[in-house]
mmCIF file of C-alpha atoms and ligand atoms in Angstrom:
data_model
loop_
_atom_site.group_PDB
_atom_site.id
_atom_site.type_symbol
_atom_site.label_atom_id
_atom_site.label_comp_id
_atom_site.label_asym_id
_atom_site.label_seq_id
_atom_site.Cartn_x
_atom_site.Cartn_y
_atom_site.Cartn_z
ATOM 1 C CA MET A 1 50.507 80.576 153.355
ATOM 2 C CA LYS A 2 49.189 83.873 154.544
ATOM 3 C CA GLU A 3 48.058 86.336 151.905
ATOM 4 C CA ARG A 4 48.881 89.978 152.259
ATOM 5 C CA LYS A 5 46.817 92.668 150.605
ATOM 6 C CA ILE A 6 48.757 95.123 148.534
ATOM 7 C CA THR A 7 48.135 98.795 149.155
ATOM 8 C CA ARG A 8 47.289 101.223 146.428
ATOM 9 C CA ARG A 9 50.643 102.936 146.988
ATOM 10 C CA GLU A 10 52.576 99.647 146.646
ATOM 11 C CA LEU A 11 50.681 98.830 143.455
ATOM 12 C CA LEU A 12 51.540 102.245 142.020
ATOM 13 C CA GLU A 13 55.231 101.898 142.983
ATOM 14 C CA ARG A 14 55.473 98.431 141.412
ATOM 15 C CA THR A 15 53.784 99.648 138.225
ATOM 16 C CA ILE A 16 56.204 102.573 137.929
ATOM 17 C CA ALA A 17 59.182 100.261 138.544
ATOM 18 C CA SER A 18 58.096 97.810 135.836
ATOM 19 C CA CYS A 19 57.437 100.672 133.363
ATOM 20 C CA ALA A 20 60.943 101.995 134.028
ATOM 21 C CA ALA A 21 62.361 98.540 133.312
ATOM 22 C CA CYS A 22 60.378 98.340 130.047
ATOM 23 C CA THR A 23 61.798 101.692 128.984
ATOM 24 C CA PHE A 24 65.329 100.290 128.936
ATOM 25 C CA VAL A 25 64.578 96.964 127.232
ATOM 26 C CA PRO A 26 64.326 98.459 123.700
ATOM 27 C CA PHE A 27 67.723 100.116 124.173
ATOM 28 C CA LEU A 28 69.245 96.806 125.208
ATOM 29 C CA LEU A 29 67.633 95.015 122.260
ATOM 30 C CA ALA A 30 68.585 97.780 119.826
ATOM 31 C CA SER A 31 72.237 97.274 120.644
ATOM 32 C CA GLY A 32 71.912 93.840 119.034
ATOM 33 C CA ASP A 33 70.826 95.300 115.674
ATOM 34 C CA GLU A 34 74.345 96.269 114.656
ATOM 35 C CA ARG A 35 77.269 93.990 114.933
ATOM 36 C CA ILE A 36 79.183 95.614 117.703
ATOM 37 C CA ALA A 37 82.927 95.561 117.496
ATOM 38 C CA LYS A 38 84.713 93.518 120.113
ATOM 39 C CA VAL A 39 88.308 94.103 121.023
ATOM 40 C CA THR A 40 90.031 90.793 121.611
ATOM 41 C CA ASP A 41 92.557 90.404 124.395
ATOM 42 C CA ALA A 42 95.246 89.458 121.908
ATOM 43 C CA GLY A 43 94.518 92.331 119.546
ATOM 44 C CA ILE A 44 94.724 95.431 121.663
ATOM 45 C CA GLU A 45 97.079 97.900 120.049
ATOM 46 C CA ALA A 46 97.033 101.657 120.264
ATOM 47 C CA GLY A 47 94.845 103.113 117.502
ATOM 48 C CA THR A 48 93.468 99.819 116.239
ATOM 49 C CA MET A 49 90.390 97.701 116.707
ATOM 50 C CA THR A 50 90.364 93.945 116.240
ATOM 51 C CA PHE A 51 87.401 91.878 115.046
ATOM 52 C CA ASP A 52 87.469 88.229 116.034
ATOM 53 C CA LEU A 53 86.420 86.082 113.066
ATOM 54 C CA THR A 54 85.589 83.153 115.348
ATOM 55 C CA ASP A 55 82.759 85.306 116.752
ATOM 56 C CA PRO A 56 79.547 84.244 114.935
ATOM 57 C CA ALA A 57 78.663 87.925 114.452
ATOM 58 C CA TYR A 58 81.564 88.190 112.002
ATOM 59 C CA SER A 59 81.338 84.745 110.397
ATOM 60 C CA PRO A 60 80.364 86.243 106.967
ATOM 61 C CA LEU A 61 83.883 87.690 106.871
ATOM 62 C CA ARG A 62 85.452 84.232 106.808
ATOM 63 C CA LYS A 63 84.471 83.896 103.123
ATOM 64 C CA THR A 64 85.443 86.078 100.156
ATOM 65 C CA GLY A 65 82.595 88.472 99.375
ATOM 66 C CA GLY A 66 81.237 88.473 102.935
ATOM 67 C CA ALA A 67 80.433 91.803 104.560
ATOM 68 C CA VAL A 68 79.011 93.131 107.814
ATOM 69 C CA TYR A 69 78.240 96.461 109.427
ATOM 70 C CA ALA A 70 80.243 97.152 112.575
ATOM 71 C CA ASN A 71 80.587 100.033 114.982
ATOM 72 C CA ILE A 72 84.028 101.438 115.606
ATOM 73 C CA GLU A 73 85.298 104.087 117.952
ATOM 74 C CA GLY A 74 85.002 107.638 116.701
ATOM 75 C CA GLU A 75 82.450 106.958 113.946
ATOM 76 C CA SER A 76 78.848 108.026 114.393
ATOM 77 C CA GLN A 77 77.639 105.598 111.719
ATOM 78 C CA PRO A 78 78.735 101.960 111.310
ATOM 79 C CA VAL A 79 81.535 100.994 108.976
ATOM 80 C CA ILE A 80 81.313 98.174 106.449
ATOM 81 C CA ILE A 81 83.893 95.434 106.694
ATOM 82 C CA HIS A 82 84.128 93.616 103.360
ATOM 83 C CA ARG A 83 86.239 90.508 102.716
ATOM 84 C CA VAL A 84 87.459 91.387 99.232
ATOM 85 C CA SER A 85 89.617 88.277 98.739
ATOM 86 C CA GLU A 86 91.324 85.540 100.724
ATOM 87 C CA SER A 87 94.061 87.950 101.753
ATOM 88 C CA GLU A 88 92.384 91.388 101.489
ATOM 89 C CA VAL A 89 89.765 93.236 103.480
ATOM 90 C CA ALA A 90 88.242 96.668 102.875
ATOM 91 C CA VAL A 91 86.810 98.799 105.669
ATOM 92 C CA PHE A 92 84.893 101.980 104.872
ATOM 93 C CA SER A 93 82.181 104.182 106.298
ATOM 94 C CA SER A 94 78.551 103.333 105.542
ATOM 95 C CA ARG A 95 77.809 107.071 105.498
ATOM 96 C CA CYS A 96 77.256 108.203 101.910
ATOM 97 C CA THR A 97 79.388 111.205 100.953
ATOM 98 C CA HIS A 98 76.476 112.764 99.043
ATOM 99 C CA ALA A 99 73.936 113.466 101.788
ATOM 100 C CA GLY A 100 74.778 111.038 104.578
ATOM 101 C CA CYS A 101 72.404 108.110 103.977
ATOM 102 C CA LYS A 102 73.502 104.640 105.098
ATOM 103 C CA VAL A 103 74.738 102.651 102.094
ATOM 104 C CA GLU A 104 73.903 98.988 101.535
ATOM 105 C CA LEU A 105 76.314 96.105 102.092
ATOM 106 C CA PRO A 106 78.287 95.173 98.942
ATOM 107 C CA LYS A 107 76.541 92.970 96.379
ATOM 108 C CA ALA A 108 78.351 91.706 93.289
ATOM 109 C CA GLY A 109 81.246 94.047 94.084
ATOM 110 C CA GLU A 110 79.152 97.208 94.286
ATOM 111 C CA VAL A 111 77.874 99.288 97.193
ATOM 112 C CA VAL A 112 74.680 101.213 96.485
ATOM 113 C CA CYS A 113 73.166 104.174 98.260
ATOM 114 C CA HIS A 114 69.458 104.006 97.593
ATOM 115 C CA CYS A 115 68.741 107.590 98.617
ATOM 116 C CA HIS A 116 69.903 109.030 95.270
ATOM 117 C CA ASN A 117 71.579 106.004 93.653
ATOM 118 C CA SER A 118 75.250 106.675 94.129
ATOM 119 C CA VAL A 119 77.347 103.562 93.513
ATOM 120 C CA PHE A 120 80.745 102.705 94.996
ATOM 121 C CA ASP A 121 83.002 99.725 94.424
ATOM 122 C CA GLY A 122 83.597 96.996 97.011
ATOM 123 C CA ALA A 123 86.297 99.086 98.660
ATOM 124 C CA GLY A 124 84.251 102.291 98.935
ATOM 125 C CA LYS A 125 85.620 104.054 95.824
ATOM 126 C CA ARG A 126 83.043 106.199 94.015
ATOM 127 C CA LEU A 127 81.904 104.786 90.675
ATOM 128 C CA ARG A 128 78.884 106.921 89.700
ATOM 129 C CA GLY A 129 75.955 108.974 90.974
ATOM 130 C CA PRO A 130 75.653 112.289 92.763
ATOM 131 C CA ALA A 131 78.246 111.509 95.449
ATOM 132 C CA SER A 132 81.447 113.288 94.445
ATOM 133 C CA ARG A 133 83.839 111.522 96.816
ATOM 134 C CA ASP A 134 84.810 108.007 97.889
ATOM 135 C CA LEU A 135 83.432 106.650 101.157
ATOM 136 C CA LYS A 136 85.783 107.270 104.090
ATOM 137 C CA ARG A 137 88.214 104.354 104.145
ATOM 138 C CA PHE A 138 90.258 102.765 106.921
ATOM 139 C CA GLU A 139 93.439 100.718 106.640
ATOM 140 C CA ALA A 140 92.836 97.126 107.672
ATOM 141 C CA ARG A 141 94.559 93.755 107.518
ATOM 142 C CA ILE A 142 93.734 90.119 108.071
ATOM 143 C CA GLN A 143 95.775 88.599 110.854
ATOM 144 C CA GLN A 144 95.130 84.900 111.466
ATOM 145 C CA ASP A 145 91.506 84.701 112.728
ATOM 146 C CA SER A 146 91.095 88.453 113.114
ATOM 147 C CA ILE A 147 90.693 91.639 111.148
ATOM 148 C CA VAL A 148 92.661 94.575 112.513
ATOM 149 C CA VAL A 149 91.376 98.046 111.631
ATOM 150 C CA ASN A 150 93.570 101.112 111.954
ATOM 151 C CA LEU A 151 91.436 103.860 113.485
ATOM 152 C CA SER A 152 93.648 106.831 112.522
HETATM 153 S S1 FES B 201 72.788 110.302 100.121
HETATM 154 FE FE1 FES B 201 73.687 108.704 99.002
HETATM 155 S S2 FES B 201 73.296 109.203 96.960
HETATM 156 FE FE2 FES B 201 72.439 110.835 98.062
#
């Protein structure tokens, strides 16, 4: 096999190309940090978003008390989807109504914002703390192996 020497210019071009590729890798990896909503083929309806519970990303929602963050259209911060009971689900913004911090996932039926210790119930209703309003809530229902969220 014949070896070919690389020119200084080629080396520089290859280095720039690999740096450009490295620039985009963190963005691709970052998209895996949040559980991104998927619209299932069967669940497309105007003004709704459907989360497939057979998707491992949403497996915590198969059990009562399970909760995940998820991105939905039109919201700059993720929502929290919380399986309140076998037949009920609550969906509400993770953006605290006090000063906008991201609230924690529900634990023992309460959602805490650690910025200034506001506390909400498992459906996003304000219980105590400096926040004066409930978290923004969305209508949602369980439909077979999916959760359907009304976006309006
Ligand atoms: S931002 Fe949540 S309590 Fe202040």
